The first five atom37 places (N, CA, C, CB, O) and aatype in JSON, in Angstrom:
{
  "aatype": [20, 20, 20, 20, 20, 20, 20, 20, 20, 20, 20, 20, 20, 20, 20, 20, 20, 20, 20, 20, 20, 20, 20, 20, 20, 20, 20, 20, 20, 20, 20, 20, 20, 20, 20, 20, 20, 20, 20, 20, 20, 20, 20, 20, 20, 20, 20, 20, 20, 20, 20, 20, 20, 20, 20, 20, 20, 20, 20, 20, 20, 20, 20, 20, 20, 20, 20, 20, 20, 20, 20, 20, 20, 20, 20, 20, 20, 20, 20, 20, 20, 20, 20, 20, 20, 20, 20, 20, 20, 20, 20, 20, 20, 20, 20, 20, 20],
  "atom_mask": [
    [1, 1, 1, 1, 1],
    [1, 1, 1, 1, 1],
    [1, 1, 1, 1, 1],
    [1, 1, 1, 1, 1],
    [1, 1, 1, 1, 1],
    [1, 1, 1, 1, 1],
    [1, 1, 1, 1, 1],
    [1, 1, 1, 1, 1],
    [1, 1, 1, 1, 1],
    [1, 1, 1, 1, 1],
    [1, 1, 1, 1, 1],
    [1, 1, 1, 1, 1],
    [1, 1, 1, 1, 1],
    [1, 1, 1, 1, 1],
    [1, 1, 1, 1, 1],
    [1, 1, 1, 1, 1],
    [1, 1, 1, 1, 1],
    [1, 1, 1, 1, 1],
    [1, 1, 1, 1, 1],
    [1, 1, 1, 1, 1],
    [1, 1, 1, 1, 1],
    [1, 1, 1, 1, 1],
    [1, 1, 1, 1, 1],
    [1, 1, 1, 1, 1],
    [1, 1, 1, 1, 1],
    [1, 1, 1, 1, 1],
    [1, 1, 1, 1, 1],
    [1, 1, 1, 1, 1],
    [1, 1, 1, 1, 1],
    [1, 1, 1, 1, 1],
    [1, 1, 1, 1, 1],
    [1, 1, 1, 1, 1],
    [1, 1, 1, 1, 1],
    [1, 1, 1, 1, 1],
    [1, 1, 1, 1, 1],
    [1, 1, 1, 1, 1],
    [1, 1, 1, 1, 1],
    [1, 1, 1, 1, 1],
    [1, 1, 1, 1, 1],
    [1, 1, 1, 1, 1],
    [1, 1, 1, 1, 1],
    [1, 1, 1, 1, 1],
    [1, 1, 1, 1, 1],
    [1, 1, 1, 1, 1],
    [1, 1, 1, 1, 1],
    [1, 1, 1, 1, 1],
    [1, 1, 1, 1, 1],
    [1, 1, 1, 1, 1],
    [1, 1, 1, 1, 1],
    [1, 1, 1, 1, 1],
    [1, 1, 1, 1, 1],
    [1, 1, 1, 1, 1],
    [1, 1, 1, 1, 1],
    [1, 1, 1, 1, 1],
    [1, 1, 1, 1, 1],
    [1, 1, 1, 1, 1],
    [1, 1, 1, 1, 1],
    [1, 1, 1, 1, 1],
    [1, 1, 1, 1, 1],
    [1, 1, 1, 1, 1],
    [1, 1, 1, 1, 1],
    [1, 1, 1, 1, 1],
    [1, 1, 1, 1, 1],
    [1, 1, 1, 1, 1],
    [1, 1, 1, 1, 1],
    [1, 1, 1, 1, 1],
    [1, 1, 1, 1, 1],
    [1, 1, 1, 1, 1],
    [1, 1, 1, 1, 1],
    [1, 1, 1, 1, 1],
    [1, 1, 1, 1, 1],
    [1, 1, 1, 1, 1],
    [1, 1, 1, 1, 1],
    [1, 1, 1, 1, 1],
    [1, 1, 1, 1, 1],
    [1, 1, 1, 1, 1],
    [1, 1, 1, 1, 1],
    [1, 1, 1, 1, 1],
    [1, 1, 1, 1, 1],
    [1, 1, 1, 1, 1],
    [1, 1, 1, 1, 1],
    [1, 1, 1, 1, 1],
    [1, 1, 1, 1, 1],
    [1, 1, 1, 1, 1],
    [1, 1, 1, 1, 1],
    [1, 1, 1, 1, 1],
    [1, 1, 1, 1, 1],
    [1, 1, 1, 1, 1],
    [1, 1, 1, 1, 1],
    [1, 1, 1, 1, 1],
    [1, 1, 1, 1, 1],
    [1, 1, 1, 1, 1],
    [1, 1, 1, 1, 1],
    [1, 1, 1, 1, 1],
    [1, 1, 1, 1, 1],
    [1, 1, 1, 1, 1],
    [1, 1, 1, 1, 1]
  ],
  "atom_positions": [
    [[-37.8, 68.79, -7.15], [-37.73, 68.09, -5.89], [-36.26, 67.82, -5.57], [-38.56, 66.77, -5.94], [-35.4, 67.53, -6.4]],
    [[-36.03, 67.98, -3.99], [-34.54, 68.16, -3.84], [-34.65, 66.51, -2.82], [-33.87, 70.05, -2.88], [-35.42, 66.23, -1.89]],
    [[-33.44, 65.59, -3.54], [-33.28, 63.88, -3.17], [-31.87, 64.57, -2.12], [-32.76, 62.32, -4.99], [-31.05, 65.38, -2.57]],
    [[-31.86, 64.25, -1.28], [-30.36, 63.7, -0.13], [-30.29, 62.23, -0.97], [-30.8, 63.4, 2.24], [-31.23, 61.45, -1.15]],
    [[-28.9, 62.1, -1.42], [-27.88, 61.32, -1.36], [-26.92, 60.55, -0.49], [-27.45, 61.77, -1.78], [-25.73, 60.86, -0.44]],
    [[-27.46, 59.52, 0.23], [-26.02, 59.24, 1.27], [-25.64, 58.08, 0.58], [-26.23, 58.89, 3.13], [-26.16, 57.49, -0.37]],
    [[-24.51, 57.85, 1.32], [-23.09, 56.6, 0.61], [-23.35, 56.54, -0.82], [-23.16, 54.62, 1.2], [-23.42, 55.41, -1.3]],
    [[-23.52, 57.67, -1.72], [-23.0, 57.61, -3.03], [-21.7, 57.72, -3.46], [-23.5, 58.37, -3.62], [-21.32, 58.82, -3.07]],
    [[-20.56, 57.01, -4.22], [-19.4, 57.18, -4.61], [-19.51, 57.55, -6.16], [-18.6, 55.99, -4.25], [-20.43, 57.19, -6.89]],
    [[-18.53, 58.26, -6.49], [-18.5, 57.77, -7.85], [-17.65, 56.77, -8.35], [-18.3, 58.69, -8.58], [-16.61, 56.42, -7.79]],
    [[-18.12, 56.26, -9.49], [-17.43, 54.61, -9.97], [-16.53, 55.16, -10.58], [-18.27, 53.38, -11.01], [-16.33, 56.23, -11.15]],
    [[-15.75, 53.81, -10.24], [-14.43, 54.02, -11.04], [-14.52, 53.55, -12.51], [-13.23, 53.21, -10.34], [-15.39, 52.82, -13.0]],
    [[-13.61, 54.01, -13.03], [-13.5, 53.97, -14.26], [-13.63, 52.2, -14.97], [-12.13, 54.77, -14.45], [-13.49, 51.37, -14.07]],
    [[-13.81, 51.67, -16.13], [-14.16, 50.22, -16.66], [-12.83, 49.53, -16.76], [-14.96, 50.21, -18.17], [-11.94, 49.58, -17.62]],
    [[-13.0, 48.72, -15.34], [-11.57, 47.45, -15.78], [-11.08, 48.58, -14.49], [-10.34, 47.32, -18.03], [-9.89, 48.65, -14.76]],
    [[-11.22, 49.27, -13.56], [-10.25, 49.65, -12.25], [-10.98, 49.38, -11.49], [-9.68, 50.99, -11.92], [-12.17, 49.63, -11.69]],
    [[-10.42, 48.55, -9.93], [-11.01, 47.97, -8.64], [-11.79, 48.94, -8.14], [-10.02, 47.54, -7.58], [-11.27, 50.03, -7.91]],
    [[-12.87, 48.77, -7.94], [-13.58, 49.22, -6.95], [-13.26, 49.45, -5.2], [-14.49, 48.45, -7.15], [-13.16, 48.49, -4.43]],
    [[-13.15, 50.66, -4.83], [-12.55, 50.94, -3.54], [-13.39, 50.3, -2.18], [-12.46, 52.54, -3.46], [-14.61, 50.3, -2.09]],
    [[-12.87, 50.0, -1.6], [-13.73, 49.62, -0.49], [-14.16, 50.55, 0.38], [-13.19, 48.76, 0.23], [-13.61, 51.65, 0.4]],
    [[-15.42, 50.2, 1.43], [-15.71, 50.58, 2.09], [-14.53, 50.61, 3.23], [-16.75, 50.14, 2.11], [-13.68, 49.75, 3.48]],
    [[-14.81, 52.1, 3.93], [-14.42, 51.96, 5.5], [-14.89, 50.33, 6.45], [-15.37, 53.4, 6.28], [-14.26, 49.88, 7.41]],
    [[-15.83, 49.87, 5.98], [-16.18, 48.66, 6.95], [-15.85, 47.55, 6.46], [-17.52, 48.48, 7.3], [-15.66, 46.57, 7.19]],
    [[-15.71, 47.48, 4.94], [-15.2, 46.23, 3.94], [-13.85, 46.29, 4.16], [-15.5, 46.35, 2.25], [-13.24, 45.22, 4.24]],
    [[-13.12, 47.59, 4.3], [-11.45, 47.48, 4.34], [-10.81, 47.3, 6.4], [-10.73, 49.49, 3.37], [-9.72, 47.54, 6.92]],
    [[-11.72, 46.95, 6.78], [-11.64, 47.11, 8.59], [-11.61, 45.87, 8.67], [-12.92, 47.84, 9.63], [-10.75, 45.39, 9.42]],
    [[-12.58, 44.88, 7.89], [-12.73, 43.27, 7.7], [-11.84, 42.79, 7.37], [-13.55, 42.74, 6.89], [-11.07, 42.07, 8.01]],
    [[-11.79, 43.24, 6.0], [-10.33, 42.36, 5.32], [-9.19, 42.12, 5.66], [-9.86, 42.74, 4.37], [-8.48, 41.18, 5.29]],
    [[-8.76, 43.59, 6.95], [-7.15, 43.67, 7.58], [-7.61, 42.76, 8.76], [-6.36, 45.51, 8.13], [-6.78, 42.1, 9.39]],
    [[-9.07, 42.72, 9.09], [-8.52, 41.49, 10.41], [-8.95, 40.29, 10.07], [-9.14, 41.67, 12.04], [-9.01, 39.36, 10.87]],
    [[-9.29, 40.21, 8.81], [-9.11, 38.61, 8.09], [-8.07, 38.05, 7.91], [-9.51, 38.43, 6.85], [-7.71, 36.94, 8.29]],
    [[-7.36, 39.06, 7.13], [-5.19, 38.74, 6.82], [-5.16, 38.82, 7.74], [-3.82, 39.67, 6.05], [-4.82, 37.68, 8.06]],
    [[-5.3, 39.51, 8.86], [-4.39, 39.74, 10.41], [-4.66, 38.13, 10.57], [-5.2, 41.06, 12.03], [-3.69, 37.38, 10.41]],
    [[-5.87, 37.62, 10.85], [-5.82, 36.39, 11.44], [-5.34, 35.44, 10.92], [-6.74, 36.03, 11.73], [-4.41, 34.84, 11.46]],
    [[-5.93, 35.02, 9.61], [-4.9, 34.13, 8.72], [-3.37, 34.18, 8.39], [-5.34, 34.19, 7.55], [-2.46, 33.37, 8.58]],
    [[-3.4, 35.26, 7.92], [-1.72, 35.65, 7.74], [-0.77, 35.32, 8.81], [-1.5, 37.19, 7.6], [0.41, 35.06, 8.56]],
    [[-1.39, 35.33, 10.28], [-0.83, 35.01, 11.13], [-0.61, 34.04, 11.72], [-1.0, 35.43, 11.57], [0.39, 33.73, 12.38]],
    [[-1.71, 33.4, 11.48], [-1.83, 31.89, 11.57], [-0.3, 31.14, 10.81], [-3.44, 31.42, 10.63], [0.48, 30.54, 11.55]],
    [[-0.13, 31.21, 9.88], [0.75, 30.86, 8.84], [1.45, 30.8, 9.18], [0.98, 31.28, 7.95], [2.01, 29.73, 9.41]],
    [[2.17, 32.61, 9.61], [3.44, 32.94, 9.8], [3.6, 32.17, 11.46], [3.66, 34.73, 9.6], [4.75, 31.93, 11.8]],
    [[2.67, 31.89, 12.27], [2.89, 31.63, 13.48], [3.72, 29.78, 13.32], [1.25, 31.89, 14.36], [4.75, 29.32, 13.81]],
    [[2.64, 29.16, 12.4], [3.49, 27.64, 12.59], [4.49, 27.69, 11.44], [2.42, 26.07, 12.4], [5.11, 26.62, 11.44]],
    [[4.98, 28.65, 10.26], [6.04, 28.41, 9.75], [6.93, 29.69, 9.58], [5.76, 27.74, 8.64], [7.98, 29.57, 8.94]],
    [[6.67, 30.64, 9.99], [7.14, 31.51, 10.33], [7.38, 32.88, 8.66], [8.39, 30.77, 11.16], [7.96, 33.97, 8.71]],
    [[6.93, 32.46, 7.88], [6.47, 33.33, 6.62], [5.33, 32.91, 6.34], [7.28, 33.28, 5.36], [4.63, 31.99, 6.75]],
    [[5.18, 33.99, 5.32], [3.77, 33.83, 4.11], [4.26, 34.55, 3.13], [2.12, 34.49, 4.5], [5.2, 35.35, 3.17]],
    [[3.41, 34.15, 2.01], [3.66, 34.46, 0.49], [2.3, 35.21, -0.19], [3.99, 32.93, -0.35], [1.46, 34.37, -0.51]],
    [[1.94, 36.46, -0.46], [0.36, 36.66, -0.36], [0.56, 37.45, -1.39], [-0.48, 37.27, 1.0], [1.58, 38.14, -1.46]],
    [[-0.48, 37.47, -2.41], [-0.74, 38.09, -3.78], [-1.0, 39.58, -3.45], [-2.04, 37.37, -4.6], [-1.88, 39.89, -2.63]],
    [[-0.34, 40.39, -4.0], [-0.57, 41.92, -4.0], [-0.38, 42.85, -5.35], [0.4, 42.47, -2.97], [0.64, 43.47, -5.67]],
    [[-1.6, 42.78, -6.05], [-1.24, 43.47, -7.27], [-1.78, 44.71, -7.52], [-1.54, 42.76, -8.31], [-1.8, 45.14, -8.67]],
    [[-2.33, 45.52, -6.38], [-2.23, 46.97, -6.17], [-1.63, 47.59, -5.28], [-3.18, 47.44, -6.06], [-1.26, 46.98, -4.27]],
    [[-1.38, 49.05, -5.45], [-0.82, 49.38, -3.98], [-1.74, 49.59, -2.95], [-0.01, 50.58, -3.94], [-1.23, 49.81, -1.85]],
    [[-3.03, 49.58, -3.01], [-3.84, 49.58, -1.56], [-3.43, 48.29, -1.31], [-5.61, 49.81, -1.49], [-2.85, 48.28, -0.23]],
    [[-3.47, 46.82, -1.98], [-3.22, 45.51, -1.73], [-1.95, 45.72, -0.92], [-3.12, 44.59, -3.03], [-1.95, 45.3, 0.23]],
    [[-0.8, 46.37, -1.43], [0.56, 46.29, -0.93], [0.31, 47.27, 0.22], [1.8, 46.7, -2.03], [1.3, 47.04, 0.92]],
    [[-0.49, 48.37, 0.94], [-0.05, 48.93, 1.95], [-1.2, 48.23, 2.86], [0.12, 50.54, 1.83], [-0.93, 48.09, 4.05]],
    [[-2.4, 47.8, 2.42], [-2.75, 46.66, 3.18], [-1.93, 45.52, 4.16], [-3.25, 46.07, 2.3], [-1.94, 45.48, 5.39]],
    [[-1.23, 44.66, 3.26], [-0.05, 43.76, 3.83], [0.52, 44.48, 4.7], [1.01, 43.26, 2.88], [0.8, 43.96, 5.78]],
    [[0.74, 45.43, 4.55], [2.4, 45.94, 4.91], [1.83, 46.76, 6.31], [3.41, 47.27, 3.4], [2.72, 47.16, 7.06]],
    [[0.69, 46.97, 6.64], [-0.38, 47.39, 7.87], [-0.67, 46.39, 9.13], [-1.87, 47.58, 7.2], [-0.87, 46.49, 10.34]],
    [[-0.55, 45.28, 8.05], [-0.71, 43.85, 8.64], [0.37, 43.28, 9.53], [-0.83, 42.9, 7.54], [0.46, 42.96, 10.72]],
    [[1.36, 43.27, 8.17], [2.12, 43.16, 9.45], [2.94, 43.63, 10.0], [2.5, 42.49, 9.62], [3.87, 43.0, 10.51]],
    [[2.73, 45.2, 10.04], [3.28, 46.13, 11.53], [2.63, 45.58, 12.36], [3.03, 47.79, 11.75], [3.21, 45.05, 13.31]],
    [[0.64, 45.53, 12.22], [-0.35, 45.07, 13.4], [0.36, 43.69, 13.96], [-2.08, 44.73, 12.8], [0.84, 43.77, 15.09]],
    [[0.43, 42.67, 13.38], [1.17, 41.41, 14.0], [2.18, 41.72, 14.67], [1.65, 40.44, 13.11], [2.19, 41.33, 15.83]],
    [[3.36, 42.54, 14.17], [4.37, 42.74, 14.55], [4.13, 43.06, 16.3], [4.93, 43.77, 13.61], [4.48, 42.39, 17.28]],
    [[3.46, 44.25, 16.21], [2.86, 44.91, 17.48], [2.47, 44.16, 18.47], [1.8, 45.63, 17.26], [2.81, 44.46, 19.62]],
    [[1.46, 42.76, 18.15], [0.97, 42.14, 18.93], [1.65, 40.98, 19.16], [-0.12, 42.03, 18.67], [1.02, 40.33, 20.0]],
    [[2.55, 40.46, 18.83], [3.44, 39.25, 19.1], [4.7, 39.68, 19.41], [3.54, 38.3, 17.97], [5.67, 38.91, 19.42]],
    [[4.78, 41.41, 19.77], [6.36, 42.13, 19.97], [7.38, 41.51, 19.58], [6.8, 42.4, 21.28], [8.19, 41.03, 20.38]],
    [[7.5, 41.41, 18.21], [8.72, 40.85, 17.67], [8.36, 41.43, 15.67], [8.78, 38.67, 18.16], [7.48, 41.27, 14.82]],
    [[9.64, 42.11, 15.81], [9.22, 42.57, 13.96], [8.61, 41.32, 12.91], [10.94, 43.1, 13.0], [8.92, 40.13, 12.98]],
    [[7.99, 41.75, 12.27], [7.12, 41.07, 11.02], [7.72, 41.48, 9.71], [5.5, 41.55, 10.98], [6.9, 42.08, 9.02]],
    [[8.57, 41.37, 9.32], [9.44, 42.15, 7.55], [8.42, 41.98, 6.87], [10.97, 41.27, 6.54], [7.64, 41.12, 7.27]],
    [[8.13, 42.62, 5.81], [7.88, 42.37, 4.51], [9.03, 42.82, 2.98], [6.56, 43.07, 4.5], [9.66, 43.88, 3.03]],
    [[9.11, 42.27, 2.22], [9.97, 41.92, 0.96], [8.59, 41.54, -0.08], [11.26, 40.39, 1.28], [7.68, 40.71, 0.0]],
    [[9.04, 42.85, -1.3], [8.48, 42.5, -2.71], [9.25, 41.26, -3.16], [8.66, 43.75, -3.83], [10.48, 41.32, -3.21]],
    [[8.61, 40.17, -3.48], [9.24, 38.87, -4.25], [9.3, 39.12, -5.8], [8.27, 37.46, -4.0], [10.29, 38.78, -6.46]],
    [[8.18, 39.73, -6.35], [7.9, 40.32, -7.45], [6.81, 41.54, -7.77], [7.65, 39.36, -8.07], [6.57, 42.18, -6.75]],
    [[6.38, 41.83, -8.48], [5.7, 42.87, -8.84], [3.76, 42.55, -8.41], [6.16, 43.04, -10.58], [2.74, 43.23, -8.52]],
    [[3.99, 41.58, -8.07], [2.27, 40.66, -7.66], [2.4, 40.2, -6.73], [1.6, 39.43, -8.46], [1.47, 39.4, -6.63]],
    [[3.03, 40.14, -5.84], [3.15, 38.98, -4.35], [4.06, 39.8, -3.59], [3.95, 37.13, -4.58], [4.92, 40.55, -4.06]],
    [[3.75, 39.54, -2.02], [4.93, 40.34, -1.01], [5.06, 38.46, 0.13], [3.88, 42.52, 0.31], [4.47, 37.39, 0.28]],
    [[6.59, 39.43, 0.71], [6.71, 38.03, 1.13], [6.53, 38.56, 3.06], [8.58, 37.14, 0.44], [7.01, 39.61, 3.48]],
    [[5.91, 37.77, 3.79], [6.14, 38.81, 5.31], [6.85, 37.28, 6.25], [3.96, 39.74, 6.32], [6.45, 36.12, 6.16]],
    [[7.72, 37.69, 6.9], [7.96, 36.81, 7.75], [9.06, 37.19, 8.85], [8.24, 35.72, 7.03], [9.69, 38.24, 8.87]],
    [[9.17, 36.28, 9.64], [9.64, 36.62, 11.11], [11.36, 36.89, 10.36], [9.34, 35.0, 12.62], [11.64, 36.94, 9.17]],
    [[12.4, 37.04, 11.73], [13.81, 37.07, 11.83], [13.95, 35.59, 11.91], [14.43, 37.94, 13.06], [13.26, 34.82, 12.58]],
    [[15.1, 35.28, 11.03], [15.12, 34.19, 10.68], [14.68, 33.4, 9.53], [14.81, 33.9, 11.39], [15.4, 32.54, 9.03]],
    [[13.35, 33.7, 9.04], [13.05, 33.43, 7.76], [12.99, 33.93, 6.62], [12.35, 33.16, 7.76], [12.28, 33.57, 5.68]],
    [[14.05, 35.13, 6.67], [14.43, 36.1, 5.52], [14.41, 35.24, 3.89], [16.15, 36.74, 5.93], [13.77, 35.48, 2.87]],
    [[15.16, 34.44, 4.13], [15.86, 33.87, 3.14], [14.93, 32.92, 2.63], [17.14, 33.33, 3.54], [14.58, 32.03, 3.4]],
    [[14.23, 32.94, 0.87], [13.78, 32.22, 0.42], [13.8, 30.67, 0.7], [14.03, 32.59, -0.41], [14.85, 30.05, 0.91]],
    [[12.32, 29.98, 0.67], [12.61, 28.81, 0.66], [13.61, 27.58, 0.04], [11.83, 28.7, 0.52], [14.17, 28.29, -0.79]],
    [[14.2, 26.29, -0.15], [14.94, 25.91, -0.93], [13.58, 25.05, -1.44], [16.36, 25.32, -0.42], [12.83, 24.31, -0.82]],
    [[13.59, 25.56, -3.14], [12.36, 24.3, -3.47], [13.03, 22.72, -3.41], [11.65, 24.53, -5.33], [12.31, 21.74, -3.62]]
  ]
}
């Protein structure tokens, strides 16, 4: 007997992220879009955990999209190897703790 298969993936390997869906990864960028922006709108950065590179070209999608819609560039800066930093002109420069 011949089964059709639809939305089967194969799994990733034990202990690697599971990829998202086309509709799970469409959510998530206009979840950060909104929050992320929120942030950056009343203080003009954010500080957001990124410890893959879909995580890091995620961000970095984000905020071109902000950038685009508030016509004014959005930077992003690796802070470290787990976190990116995005924020307007002007708030380049680390906080003073």
């Amino acid at each position: 007997m011949i089964r059709d298969l639809y939305n089967v993936r194969v799994r990733p390997a034990e202990g690697d992220p599971t990829p998202l869906t086309e509709d799970e990864e469409r959510r998530a960028r206009i979840t950060l879009f909104n929050e992320l922006g929120t942030v950056i709108a009343e203080r003009g950065w954010v500080r957001f955990p990124a410890h893959s590179p879909e995580e890091r070209r995620r961000l970095v999608d984000v905020a071109h999209r902000l950038g685009a819609y508030w016509g004014r560039p959005v930077h992003v800066e690796a802070e470290d190897s787990c976190a990116l930093r995005l924020h307007l002109d002007g708030y380049g420069a680390l906080p003073s703790a």
